[in-house]
mmCIF file of C-alpha atoms and ligand atoms in Angstrom:
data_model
loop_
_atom_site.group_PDB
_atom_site.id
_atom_site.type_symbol
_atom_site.label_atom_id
_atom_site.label_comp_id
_atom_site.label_asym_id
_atom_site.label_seq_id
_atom_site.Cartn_x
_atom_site.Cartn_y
_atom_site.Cartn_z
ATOM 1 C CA UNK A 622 19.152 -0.536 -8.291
ATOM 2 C CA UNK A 623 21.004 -3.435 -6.133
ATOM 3 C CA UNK A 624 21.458 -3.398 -2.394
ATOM 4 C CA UNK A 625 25.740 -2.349 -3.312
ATOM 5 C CA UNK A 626 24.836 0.679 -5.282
ATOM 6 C CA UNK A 627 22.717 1.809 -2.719
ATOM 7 C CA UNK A 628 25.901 1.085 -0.038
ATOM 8 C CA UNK A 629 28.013 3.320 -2.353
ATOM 9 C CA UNK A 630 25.298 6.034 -2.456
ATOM 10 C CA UNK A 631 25.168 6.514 0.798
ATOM 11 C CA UNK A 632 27.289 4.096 3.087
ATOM 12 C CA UNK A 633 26.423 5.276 6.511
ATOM 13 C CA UNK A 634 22.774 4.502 5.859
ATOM 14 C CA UNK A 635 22.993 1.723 4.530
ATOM 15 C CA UNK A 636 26.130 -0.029 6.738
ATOM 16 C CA UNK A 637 26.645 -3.237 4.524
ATOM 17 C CA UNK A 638 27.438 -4.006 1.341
ATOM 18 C CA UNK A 639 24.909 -7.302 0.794
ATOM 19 C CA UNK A 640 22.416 -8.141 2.418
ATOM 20 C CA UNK A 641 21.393 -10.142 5.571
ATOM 21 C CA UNK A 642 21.582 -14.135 4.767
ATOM 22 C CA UNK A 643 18.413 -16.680 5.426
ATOM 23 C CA UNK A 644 20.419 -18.126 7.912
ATOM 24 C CA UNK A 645 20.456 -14.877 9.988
ATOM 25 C CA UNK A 646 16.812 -14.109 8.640
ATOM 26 C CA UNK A 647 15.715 -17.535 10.870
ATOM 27 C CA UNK A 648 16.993 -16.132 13.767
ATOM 28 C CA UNK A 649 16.190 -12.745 14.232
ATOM 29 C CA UNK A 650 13.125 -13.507 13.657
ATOM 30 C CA UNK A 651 12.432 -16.246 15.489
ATOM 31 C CA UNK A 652 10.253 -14.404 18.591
ATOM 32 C CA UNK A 653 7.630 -13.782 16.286
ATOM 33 C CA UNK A 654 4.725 -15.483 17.387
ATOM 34 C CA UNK A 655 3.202 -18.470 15.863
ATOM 35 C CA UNK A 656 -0.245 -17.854 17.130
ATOM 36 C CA UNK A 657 -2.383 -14.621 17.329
ATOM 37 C CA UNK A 658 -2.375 -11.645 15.498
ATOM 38 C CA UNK A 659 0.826 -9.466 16.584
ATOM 39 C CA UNK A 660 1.997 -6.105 15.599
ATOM 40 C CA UNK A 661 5.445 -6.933 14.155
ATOM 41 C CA UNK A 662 7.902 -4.288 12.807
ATOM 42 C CA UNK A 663 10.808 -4.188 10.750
ATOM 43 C CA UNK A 664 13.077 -1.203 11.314
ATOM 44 C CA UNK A 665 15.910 -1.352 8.140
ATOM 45 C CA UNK A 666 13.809 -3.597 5.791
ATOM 46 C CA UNK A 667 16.248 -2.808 3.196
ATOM 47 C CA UNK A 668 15.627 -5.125 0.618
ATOM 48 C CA UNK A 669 13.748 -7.648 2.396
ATOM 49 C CA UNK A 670 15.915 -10.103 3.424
ATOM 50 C CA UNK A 671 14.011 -10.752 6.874
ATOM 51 C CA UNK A 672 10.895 -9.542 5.102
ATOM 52 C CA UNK A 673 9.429 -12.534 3.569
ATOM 53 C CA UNK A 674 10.366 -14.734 6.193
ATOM 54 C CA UNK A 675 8.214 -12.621 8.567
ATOM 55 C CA UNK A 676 5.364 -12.671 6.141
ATOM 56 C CA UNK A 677 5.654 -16.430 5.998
ATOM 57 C CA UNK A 678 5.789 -16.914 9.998
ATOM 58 C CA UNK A 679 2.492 -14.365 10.225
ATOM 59 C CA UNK A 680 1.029 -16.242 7.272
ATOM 60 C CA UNK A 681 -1.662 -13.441 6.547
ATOM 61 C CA UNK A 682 -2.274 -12.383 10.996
ATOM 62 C CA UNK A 683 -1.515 -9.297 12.550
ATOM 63 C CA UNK A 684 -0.015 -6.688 10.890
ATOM 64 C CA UNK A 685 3.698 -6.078 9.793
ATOM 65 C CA UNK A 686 5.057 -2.163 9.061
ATOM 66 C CA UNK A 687 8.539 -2.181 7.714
ATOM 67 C CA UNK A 688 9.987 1.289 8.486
ATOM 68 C CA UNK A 689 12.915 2.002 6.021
ATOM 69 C CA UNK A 690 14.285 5.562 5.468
ATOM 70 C CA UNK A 691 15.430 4.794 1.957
ATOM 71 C CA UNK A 692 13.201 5.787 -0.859
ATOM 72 C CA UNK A 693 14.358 2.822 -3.540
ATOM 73 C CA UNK A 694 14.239 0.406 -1.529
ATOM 74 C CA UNK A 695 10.959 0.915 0.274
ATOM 75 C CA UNK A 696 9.165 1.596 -3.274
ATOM 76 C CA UNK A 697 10.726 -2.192 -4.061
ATOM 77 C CA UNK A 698 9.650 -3.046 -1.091
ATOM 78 C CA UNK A 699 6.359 -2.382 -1.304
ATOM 79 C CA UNK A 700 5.899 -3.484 -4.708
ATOM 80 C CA UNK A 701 7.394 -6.778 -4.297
ATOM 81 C CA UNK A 702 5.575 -7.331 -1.192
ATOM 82 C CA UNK A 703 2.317 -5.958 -1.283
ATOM 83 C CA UNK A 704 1.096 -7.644 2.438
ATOM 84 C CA UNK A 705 3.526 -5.545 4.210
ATOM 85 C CA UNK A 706 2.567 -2.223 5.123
ATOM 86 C CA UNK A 707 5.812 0.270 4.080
ATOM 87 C CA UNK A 708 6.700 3.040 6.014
ATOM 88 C CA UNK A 709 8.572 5.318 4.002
ATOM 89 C CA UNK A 710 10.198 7.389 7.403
ATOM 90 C CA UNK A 711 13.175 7.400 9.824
ATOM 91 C CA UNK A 712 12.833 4.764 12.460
ATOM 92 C CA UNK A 713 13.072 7.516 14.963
ATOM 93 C CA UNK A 714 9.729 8.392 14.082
ATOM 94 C CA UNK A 715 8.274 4.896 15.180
ATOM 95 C CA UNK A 716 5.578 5.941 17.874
ATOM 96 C CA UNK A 717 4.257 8.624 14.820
ATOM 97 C CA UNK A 718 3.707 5.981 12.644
ATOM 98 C CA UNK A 719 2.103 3.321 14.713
ATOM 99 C CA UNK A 720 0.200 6.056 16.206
ATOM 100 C CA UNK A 721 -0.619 7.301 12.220
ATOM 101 C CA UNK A 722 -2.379 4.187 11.593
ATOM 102 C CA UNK A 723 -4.014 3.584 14.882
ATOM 103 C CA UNK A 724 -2.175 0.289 16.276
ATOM 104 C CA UNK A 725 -1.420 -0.211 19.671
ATOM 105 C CA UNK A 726 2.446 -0.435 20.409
ATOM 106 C CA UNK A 727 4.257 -3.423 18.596
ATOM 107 C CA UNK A 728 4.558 -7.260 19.891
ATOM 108 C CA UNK A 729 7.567 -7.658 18.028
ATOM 109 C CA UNK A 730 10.924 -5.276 16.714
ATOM 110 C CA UNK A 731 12.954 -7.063 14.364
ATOM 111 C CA UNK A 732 15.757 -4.060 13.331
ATOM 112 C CA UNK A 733 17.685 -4.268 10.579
ATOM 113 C CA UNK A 734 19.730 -1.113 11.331
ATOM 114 C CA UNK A 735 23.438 -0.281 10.789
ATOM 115 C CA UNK A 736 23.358 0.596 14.745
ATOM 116 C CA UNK A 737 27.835 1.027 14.102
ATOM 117 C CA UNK A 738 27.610 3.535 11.641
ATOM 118 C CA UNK A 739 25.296 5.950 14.043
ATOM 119 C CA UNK A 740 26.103 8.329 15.243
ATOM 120 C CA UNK A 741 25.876 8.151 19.365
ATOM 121 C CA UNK A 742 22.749 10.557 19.378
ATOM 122 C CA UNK A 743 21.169 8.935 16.621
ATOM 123 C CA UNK A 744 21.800 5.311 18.261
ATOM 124 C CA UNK A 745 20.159 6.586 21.212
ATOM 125 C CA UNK A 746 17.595 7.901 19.608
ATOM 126 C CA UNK A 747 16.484 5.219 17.511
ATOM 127 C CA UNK A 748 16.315 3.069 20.690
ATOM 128 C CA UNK A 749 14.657 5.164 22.502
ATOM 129 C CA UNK A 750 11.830 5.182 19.711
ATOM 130 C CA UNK A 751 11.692 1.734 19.436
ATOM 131 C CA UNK A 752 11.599 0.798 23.279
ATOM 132 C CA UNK A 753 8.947 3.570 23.328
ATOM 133 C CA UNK A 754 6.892 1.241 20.449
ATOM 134 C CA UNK A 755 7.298 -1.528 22.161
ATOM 135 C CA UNK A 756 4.437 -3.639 24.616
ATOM 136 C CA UNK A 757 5.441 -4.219 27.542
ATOM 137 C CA UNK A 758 6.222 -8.316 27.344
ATOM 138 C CA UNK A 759 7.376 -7.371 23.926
ATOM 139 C CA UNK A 760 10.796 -8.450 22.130
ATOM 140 C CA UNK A 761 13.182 -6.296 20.179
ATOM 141 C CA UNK A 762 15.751 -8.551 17.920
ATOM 142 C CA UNK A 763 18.865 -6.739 16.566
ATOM 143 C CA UNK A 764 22.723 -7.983 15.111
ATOM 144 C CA UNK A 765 26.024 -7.230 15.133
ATOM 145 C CA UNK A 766 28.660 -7.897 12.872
ATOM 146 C CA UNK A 767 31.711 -10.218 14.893
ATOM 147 C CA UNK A 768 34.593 -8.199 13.587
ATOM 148 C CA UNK A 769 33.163 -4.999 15.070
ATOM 149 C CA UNK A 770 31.648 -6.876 18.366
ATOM 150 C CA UNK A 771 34.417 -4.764 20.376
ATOM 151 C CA UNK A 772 34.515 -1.510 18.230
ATOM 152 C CA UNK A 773 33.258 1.546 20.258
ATOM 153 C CA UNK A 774 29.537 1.911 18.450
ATOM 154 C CA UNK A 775 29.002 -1.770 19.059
ATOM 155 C CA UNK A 776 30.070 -1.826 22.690
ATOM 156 C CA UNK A 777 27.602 1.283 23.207
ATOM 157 C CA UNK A 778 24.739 -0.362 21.828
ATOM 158 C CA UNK A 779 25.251 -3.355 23.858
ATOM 159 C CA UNK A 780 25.636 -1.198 27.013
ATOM 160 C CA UNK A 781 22.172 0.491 26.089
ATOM 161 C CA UNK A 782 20.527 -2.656 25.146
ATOM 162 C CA UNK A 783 21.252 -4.066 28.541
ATOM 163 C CA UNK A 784 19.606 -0.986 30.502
ATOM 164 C CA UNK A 785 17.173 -0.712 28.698
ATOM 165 C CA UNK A 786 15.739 -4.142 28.396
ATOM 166 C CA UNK A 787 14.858 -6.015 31.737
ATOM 167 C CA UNK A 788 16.623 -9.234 29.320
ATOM 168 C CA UNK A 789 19.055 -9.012 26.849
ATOM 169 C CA UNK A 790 20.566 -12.809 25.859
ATOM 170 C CA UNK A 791 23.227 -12.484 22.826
ATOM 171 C CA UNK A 792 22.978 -15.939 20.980
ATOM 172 C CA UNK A 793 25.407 -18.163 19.068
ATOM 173 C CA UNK A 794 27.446 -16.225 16.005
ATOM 174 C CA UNK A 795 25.784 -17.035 12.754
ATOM 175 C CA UNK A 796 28.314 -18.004 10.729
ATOM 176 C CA UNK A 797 26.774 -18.592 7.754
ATOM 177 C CA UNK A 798 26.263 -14.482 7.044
ATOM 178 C CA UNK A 799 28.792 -12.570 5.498
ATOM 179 C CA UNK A 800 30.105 -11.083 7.499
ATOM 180 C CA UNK A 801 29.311 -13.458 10.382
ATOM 181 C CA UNK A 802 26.747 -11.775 12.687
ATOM 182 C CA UNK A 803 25.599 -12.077 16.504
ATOM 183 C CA UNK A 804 22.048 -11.583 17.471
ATOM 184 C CA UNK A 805 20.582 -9.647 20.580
ATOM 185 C CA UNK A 806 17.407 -10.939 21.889
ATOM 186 C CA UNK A 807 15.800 -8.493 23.978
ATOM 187 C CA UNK A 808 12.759 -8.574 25.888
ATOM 188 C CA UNK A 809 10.479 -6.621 27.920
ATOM 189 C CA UNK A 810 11.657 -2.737 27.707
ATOM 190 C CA UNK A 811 12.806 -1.553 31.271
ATOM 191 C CA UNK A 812 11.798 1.733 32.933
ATOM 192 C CA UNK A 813 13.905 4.503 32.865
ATOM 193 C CA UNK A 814 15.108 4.628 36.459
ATOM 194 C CA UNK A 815 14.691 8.304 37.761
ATOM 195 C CA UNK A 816 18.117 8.684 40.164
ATOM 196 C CA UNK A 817 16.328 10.020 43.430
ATOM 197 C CA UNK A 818 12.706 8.944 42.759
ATOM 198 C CA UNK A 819 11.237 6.670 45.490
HETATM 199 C C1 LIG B 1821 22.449 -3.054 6.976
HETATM 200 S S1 LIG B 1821 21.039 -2.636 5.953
HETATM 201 C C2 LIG B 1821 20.011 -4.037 6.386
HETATM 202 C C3 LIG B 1821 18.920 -4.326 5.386
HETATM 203 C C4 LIG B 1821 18.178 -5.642 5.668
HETATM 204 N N1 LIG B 1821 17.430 -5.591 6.901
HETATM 205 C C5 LIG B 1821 19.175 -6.779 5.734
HETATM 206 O O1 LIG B 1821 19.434 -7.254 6.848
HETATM 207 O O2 LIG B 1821 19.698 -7.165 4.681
HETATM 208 C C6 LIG B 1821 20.360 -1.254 6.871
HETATM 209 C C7 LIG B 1821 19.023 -0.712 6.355
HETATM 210 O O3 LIG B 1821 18.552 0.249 7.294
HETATM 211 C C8 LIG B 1821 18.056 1.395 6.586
HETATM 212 N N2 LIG B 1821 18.153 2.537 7.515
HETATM 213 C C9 LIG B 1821 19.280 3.176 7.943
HETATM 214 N N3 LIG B 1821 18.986 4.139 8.816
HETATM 215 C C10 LIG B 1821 17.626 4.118 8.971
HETATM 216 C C11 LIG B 1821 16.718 4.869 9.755
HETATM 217 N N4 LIG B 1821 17.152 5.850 10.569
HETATM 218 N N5 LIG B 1821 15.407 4.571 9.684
HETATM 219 C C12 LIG B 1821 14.952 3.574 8.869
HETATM 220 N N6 LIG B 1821 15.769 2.834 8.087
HETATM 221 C C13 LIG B 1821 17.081 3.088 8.135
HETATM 222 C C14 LIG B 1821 18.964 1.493 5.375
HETATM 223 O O4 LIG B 1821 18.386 2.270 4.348
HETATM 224 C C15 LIG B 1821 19.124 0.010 5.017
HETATM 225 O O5 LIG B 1821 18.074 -0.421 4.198
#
């Protein structure tokens, strides 16, 4: 089983045809905190190209879920890192599994997901599950690939990110990911505003 096979099996799941580079690995998950012992999750773990670097940055604190909807890869997942708790489920079900094992909502969201090949009710959906998961001074990480930065799914996302996050910075392209990426650093998940309410 490699990470292309899986693409051709079922491309709309898995959006890429290799996975995410170290380079891009550094920064999307660079909010996780150095200190304490945070809830972190990873939504699209795939096969764990942010995954150790998480583990090394929590060093053994706290307690990191990946959430990943594919059944090969969280099985390899879980057997080649046996630290990380697996979550074989969609990421739409976030609050049910957080809430399955008890933990209070997450610090940190690093997503891995192929946001441009959803489906406009299933983007909104995930995000809505994940902002739902998230504490309040939390930070939700995500990426998008340059070529598609003006494509119709990616402009969406953007759009949502913004309202629904009270910050949303986009930081400098990582070039050395194939395909060159851009990350959104998001903090802080907004209230919905209620059009009329005082
Ligand atoms: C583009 S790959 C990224 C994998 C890895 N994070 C990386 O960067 O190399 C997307 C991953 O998200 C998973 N995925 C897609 N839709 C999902 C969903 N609704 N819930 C959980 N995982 C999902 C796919 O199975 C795949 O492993």
């Amino acid at each position: 089983m490699s990470f292309l096979s899986e693409f051709v099996r079922s491309p709309l799941t898995v959006g890429a045809v290799a996975p995410s580079s170290a380079a891009l690995a550094r920064v999307v998950t660079a909010p996780i905190p150095r200190t304490g012992d945070p809830v972190v999750v990873e939504l699209g773990a795939g096969t764990g190209a942010f995954t150790g670097l998480i583990q090394r940055r929590l060093g053994g604190r706290g307690h990191h879920i990946a959430v990943e909807v594919n059944e090969r890869f969280a099985m390899r997942l879980a057997a080649r890192y046996p630290g990380v708790d697996v979550a074989l489920a969609d990421a739409r079900d976030l609050e049910a599994v957080l809430a399955s094992r008890d933990l209070p909502p997450a610090d940190v969201i690093v997503s891995g997901l192929p946001w441009a090949a959803f489906a406009e009710r299933q983007q909104r959906d995930v995000l809505t599950a994940a902002v739902g998961a998230l504490a309040a001074d939390g930070a939700f990480t995500t990426f998008a690939y340059v070529h598609a930065r003006w494509a119709p799914p990616a402009r969406r996302l953007r759009r949502a990110l913004e309202s629904r996050f009270d910050e949303m910075v986009i930081g400098r392209t990582v070039w050395g990911n194939l395909p060159p990426a851009l990350v959104y650093h998001c903090r802080r998940p907004a209230p919905i505003l209620v059009p009329g309410a005082a």
